[in-house]
Amino acid sequence: MIWSSEDVARDAVRRQGAGMPAKRVAEAVAQAAVRKRETAEDLRCGVRVERGLVASDPERLAEAWAARHIEWRRVQALMEASGWETYEPERDSIGSGWAAEREARREQALAAHAAHQERRREAAEEVRTEVWLPAAPSRLLRQAAARSGLTPQEVLAQLAARLVVDVDGAVSVAPFMPSH
């Protein structure tokens, strides 16, 4: 699952701001404003920023700091309007709503991934084949299928399920009646 720059900013501010006093939130707003300005300038000039061994995409970095600045300003405005001394993420109804939405999307993505993996495992275990039979055996197969109310493919699948291979490699099937 890929989060937008806003999702990443909201999550980061929520975690970093937990228990942060109003003065430190104001400092975070100021720092984010500076970083937003710097990364926007780097983007205009085409500067590639390298952090350690990884070169950052200037456009993504500028988007990330712009989103963080917006989120820090939102938290600051919330704290001022509510009269909070410290930021408490669980009391932030908007931030909590976004966090719940991100978690729901994450759970949905994990469930979809697990279902996809299960389908891949099942597909790896099944064998698909095309069988060309001479006219006489094909006629017998269609008759057996018609009597049992199955398709010829279903009769062949039941036949294959009953295959026995002995130690010498001989393949045999005991007599059976195809059924639903």
Short mmCIF file of C-alpha atoms in Angstrom, two decimals:
data_model
loop_
_atom_site.label_atom_id
_atom_site.label_comp_id
_atom_site.label_asym_id
_atom_site.label_seq_id
_atom_site.Cartn_x
_atom_site.Cartn_y
_atom_site.Cartn_z
CA MET A 1 0.00 0.00 0.00
CA ILE A 2 1.33 3.42 -0.92
CA TRP A 3 0.55 6.37 1.30
CA SER A 4 0.26 9.88 -0.07
CA SER A 5 2.63 12.56 1.19
CA GLU A 6 -0.30 13.88 3.28
CA ASP A 7 -0.79 10.45 4.89
CA VAL A 8 2.91 10.21 5.72
CA ALA A 9 2.94 13.74 7.13
CA ARG A 10 -0.17 13.14 9.25
CA ASP A 11 1.26 9.93 10.66
CA ALA A 12 4.67 11.46 11.37
CA VAL A 13 3.24 14.58 13.04
CA ARG A 14 0.85 12.48 15.12
CA ARG A 15 3.72 10.31 16.38
CA GLN A 16 6.29 13.08 16.82
CA GLY A 17 3.85 15.56 18.33
CA ALA A 18 2.48 13.25 21.03
CA GLY A 19 2.99 15.00 24.37
CA MET A 20 4.69 17.98 22.72
CA PRO A 21 4.08 21.35 24.42
CA ALA A 22 2.66 24.27 22.41
CA LYS A 23 6.06 26.01 22.26
CA ARG A 24 7.71 22.96 20.63
CA VAL A 25 4.77 22.63 18.21
CA ALA A 26 5.38 26.25 17.16
CA GLU A 27 9.07 25.41 16.64
CA ALA A 28 8.08 22.38 14.54
CA VAL A 29 5.83 24.63 12.41
CA ALA A 30 8.72 27.05 11.89
CA GLN A 31 11.17 24.27 11.06
CA ALA A 32 8.72 22.71 8.59
CA ALA A 33 8.22 26.13 6.95
CA VAL A 34 12.00 26.49 6.50
CA ARG A 35 12.34 22.94 5.13
CA LYS A 36 9.36 23.53 2.83
CA ARG A 37 11.02 26.68 1.46
CA GLU A 38 14.43 24.99 1.07
CA THR A 39 13.09 21.90 -0.69
CA ALA A 40 10.91 24.02 -3.00
CA GLU A 41 14.02 26.04 -3.92
CA ASP A 42 16.03 22.84 -4.48
CA LEU A 43 13.24 21.63 -6.76
CA ARG A 44 13.26 24.86 -8.79
CA CYS A 45 17.05 24.71 -9.14
CA GLY A 46 17.12 20.98 -9.94
CA VAL A 47 19.31 20.11 -6.93
CA ARG A 48 19.44 16.41 -5.99
CA VAL A 49 19.64 15.94 -2.24
CA GLU A 50 21.71 13.01 -0.98
CA ARG A 51 21.22 11.62 2.50
CA GLY A 52 23.78 8.95 3.25
CA LEU A 53 23.72 6.44 0.42
CA VAL A 54 20.25 7.41 -0.85
CA ALA A 55 19.52 10.26 -3.25
CA SER A 56 16.10 11.81 -2.55
CA ASP A 57 13.71 12.79 -5.30
CA PRO A 58 13.47 16.61 -4.99
CA GLU A 59 9.81 16.65 -5.99
CA ARG A 60 8.79 14.05 -3.40
CA LEU A 61 10.87 15.76 -0.73
CA ALA A 62 9.25 19.12 -1.49
CA GLU A 63 5.78 17.51 -1.35
CA ALA A 64 6.62 15.81 1.95
CA TRP A 65 7.75 19.03 3.65
CA ALA A 66 4.80 20.99 2.28
CA ALA A 67 2.45 18.35 3.70
CA ARG A 68 4.26 18.31 7.07
CA HIS A 69 4.07 22.10 7.27
CA ILE A 70 0.32 22.01 6.65
CA GLU A 71 -0.16 19.28 9.27
CA TRP A 72 1.96 21.02 11.92
CA ARG A 73 -0.01 24.24 11.31
CA ARG A 74 -3.28 22.31 11.69
CA VAL A 75 -2.10 20.83 15.00
CA GLN A 76 -0.96 24.26 16.20
CA ALA A 77 -4.32 25.83 15.30
CA LEU A 78 -6.17 22.97 17.03
CA MET A 79 -4.12 23.40 20.20
CA GLU A 80 -4.69 27.16 20.24
CA ALA A 81 -8.44 26.81 19.59
CA SER A 82 -8.82 24.07 22.23
CA GLY A 83 -6.52 25.66 24.79
CA TRP A 84 -4.34 22.54 25.05
CA GLU A 85 -0.97 22.82 26.77
CA THR A 86 0.34 19.69 25.03
CA TYR A 87 -0.67 17.84 21.90
CA GLU A 88 -2.54 14.64 22.65
CA PRO A 89 -3.22 12.68 19.44
CA GLU A 90 -6.10 10.70 20.96
CA ARG A 91 -8.00 13.95 21.64
CA ASP A 92 -7.46 15.14 18.05
CA SER A 93 -10.69 13.94 16.42
CA ILE A 94 -9.63 14.89 12.88
CA GLY A 95 -6.19 13.31 13.22
CA SER A 96 -7.71 10.23 14.87
CA GLY A 97 -10.19 9.91 12.01
CA TRP A 98 -7.40 10.05 9.45
CA ALA A 99 -5.36 7.53 11.44
CA ALA A 100 -8.34 5.15 11.58
CA GLU A 101 -8.86 5.57 7.85
CA ARG A 102 -5.19 4.79 7.15
CA GLU A 103 -5.37 1.73 9.39
CA ALA A 104 -8.54 0.53 7.63
CA ARG A 105 -6.86 0.95 4.23
CA ARG A 106 -3.81 -0.90 5.54
CA GLU A 107 -5.94 -3.78 6.83
CA GLN A 108 -7.82 -3.90 3.53
CA ALA A 109 -4.55 -3.97 1.57
CA LEU A 110 -3.16 -6.73 3.81
CA ALA A 111 -6.34 -8.79 3.37
CA ALA A 112 -6.25 -8.32 -0.41
CA HIS A 113 -2.58 -9.30 -0.47
CA ALA A 114 -3.24 -12.41 1.63
CA ALA A 115 -6.12 -13.41 -0.67
CA HIS A 116 -3.90 -12.88 -3.71
CA GLN A 117 -1.14 -15.00 -2.16
CA GLU A 118 -3.63 -17.76 -1.37
CA ARG A 119 -4.91 -17.73 -4.97
CA ARG A 120 -1.32 -17.97 -6.20
CA ARG A 121 -0.64 -20.93 -3.87
CA GLU A 122 -3.78 -22.69 -5.06
CA ALA A 123 -2.97 -21.98 -8.70
CA ALA A 124 0.53 -23.38 -8.24
CA GLU A 125 -0.94 -26.61 -6.90
CA GLU A 126 -3.44 -27.18 -9.66
CA VAL A 127 -2.66 -28.60 -13.06
CA ARG A 128 -4.45 -27.38 -16.13
CA THR A 129 -4.28 -29.50 -19.21
CA GLU A 130 -5.97 -29.93 -22.54
CA VAL A 131 -6.82 -33.49 -23.57
CA TRP A 132 -7.40 -34.58 -27.15
CA LEU A 133 -9.14 -37.94 -27.25
CA PRO A 134 -9.86 -40.17 -30.24
CA ALA A 135 -13.51 -40.33 -31.27
CA ALA A 136 -14.42 -43.60 -29.51
CA PRO A 137 -13.06 -42.73 -26.01
CA SER A 138 -14.39 -39.19 -26.39
CA ARG A 139 -17.88 -40.55 -27.12
CA LEU A 140 -17.69 -42.81 -24.04
CA LEU A 141 -16.57 -39.87 -21.87
CA ARG A 142 -19.44 -37.67 -23.09
CA GLN A 143 -21.93 -40.51 -22.43
CA ALA A 144 -20.63 -41.04 -18.89
CA ALA A 145 -20.82 -37.30 -18.27
CA ALA A 146 -24.37 -37.06 -19.59
CA ARG A 147 -25.54 -40.00 -17.43
CA SER A 148 -24.05 -38.44 -14.29
CA GLY A 149 -25.13 -34.87 -15.06
CA LEU A 150 -21.53 -33.63 -15.16
CA THR A 151 -19.41 -32.04 -17.85
CA PRO A 152 -16.72 -34.14 -19.52
CA GLN A 153 -14.11 -31.98 -17.73
CA GLU A 154 -15.65 -32.80 -14.35
CA VAL A 155 -15.59 -36.53 -15.14
CA LEU A 156 -11.92 -36.27 -16.16
CA ALA A 157 -11.16 -34.37 -12.94
CA GLN A 158 -12.78 -37.15 -10.87
CA LEU A 159 -10.86 -39.72 -12.92
CA ALA A 160 -7.58 -37.91 -12.26
CA ALA A 161 -8.37 -37.65 -8.54
CA ARG A 162 -8.59 -41.45 -8.37
CA LEU A 163 -5.31 -42.15 -10.18
CA VAL A 164 -2.98 -44.63 -8.52
CA VAL A 165 0.67 -44.90 -9.51
CA ASP A 166 2.42 -48.05 -8.33
CA VAL A 167 6.14 -48.42 -7.57
CA ASP A 168 6.87 -49.47 -11.15
CA GLY A 169 5.21 -46.29 -12.48
CA ALA A 170 2.12 -48.03 -13.82
CA VAL A 171 -0.98 -45.79 -13.71
CA SER A 172 -4.40 -47.25 -12.97
CA VAL A 173 -7.87 -46.20 -11.84
CA ALA A 174 -10.28 -48.47 -10.01
CA PRO A 175 -13.80 -48.57 -11.47
CA PHE A 176 -16.03 -45.77 -10.14
CA MET A 177 -19.30 -44.00 -10.87
CA PRO A 178 -18.89 -40.24 -11.59
CA SER A 179 -21.11 -38.22 -9.28
CA HIS A 180 -21.74 -34.70 -8.01
#
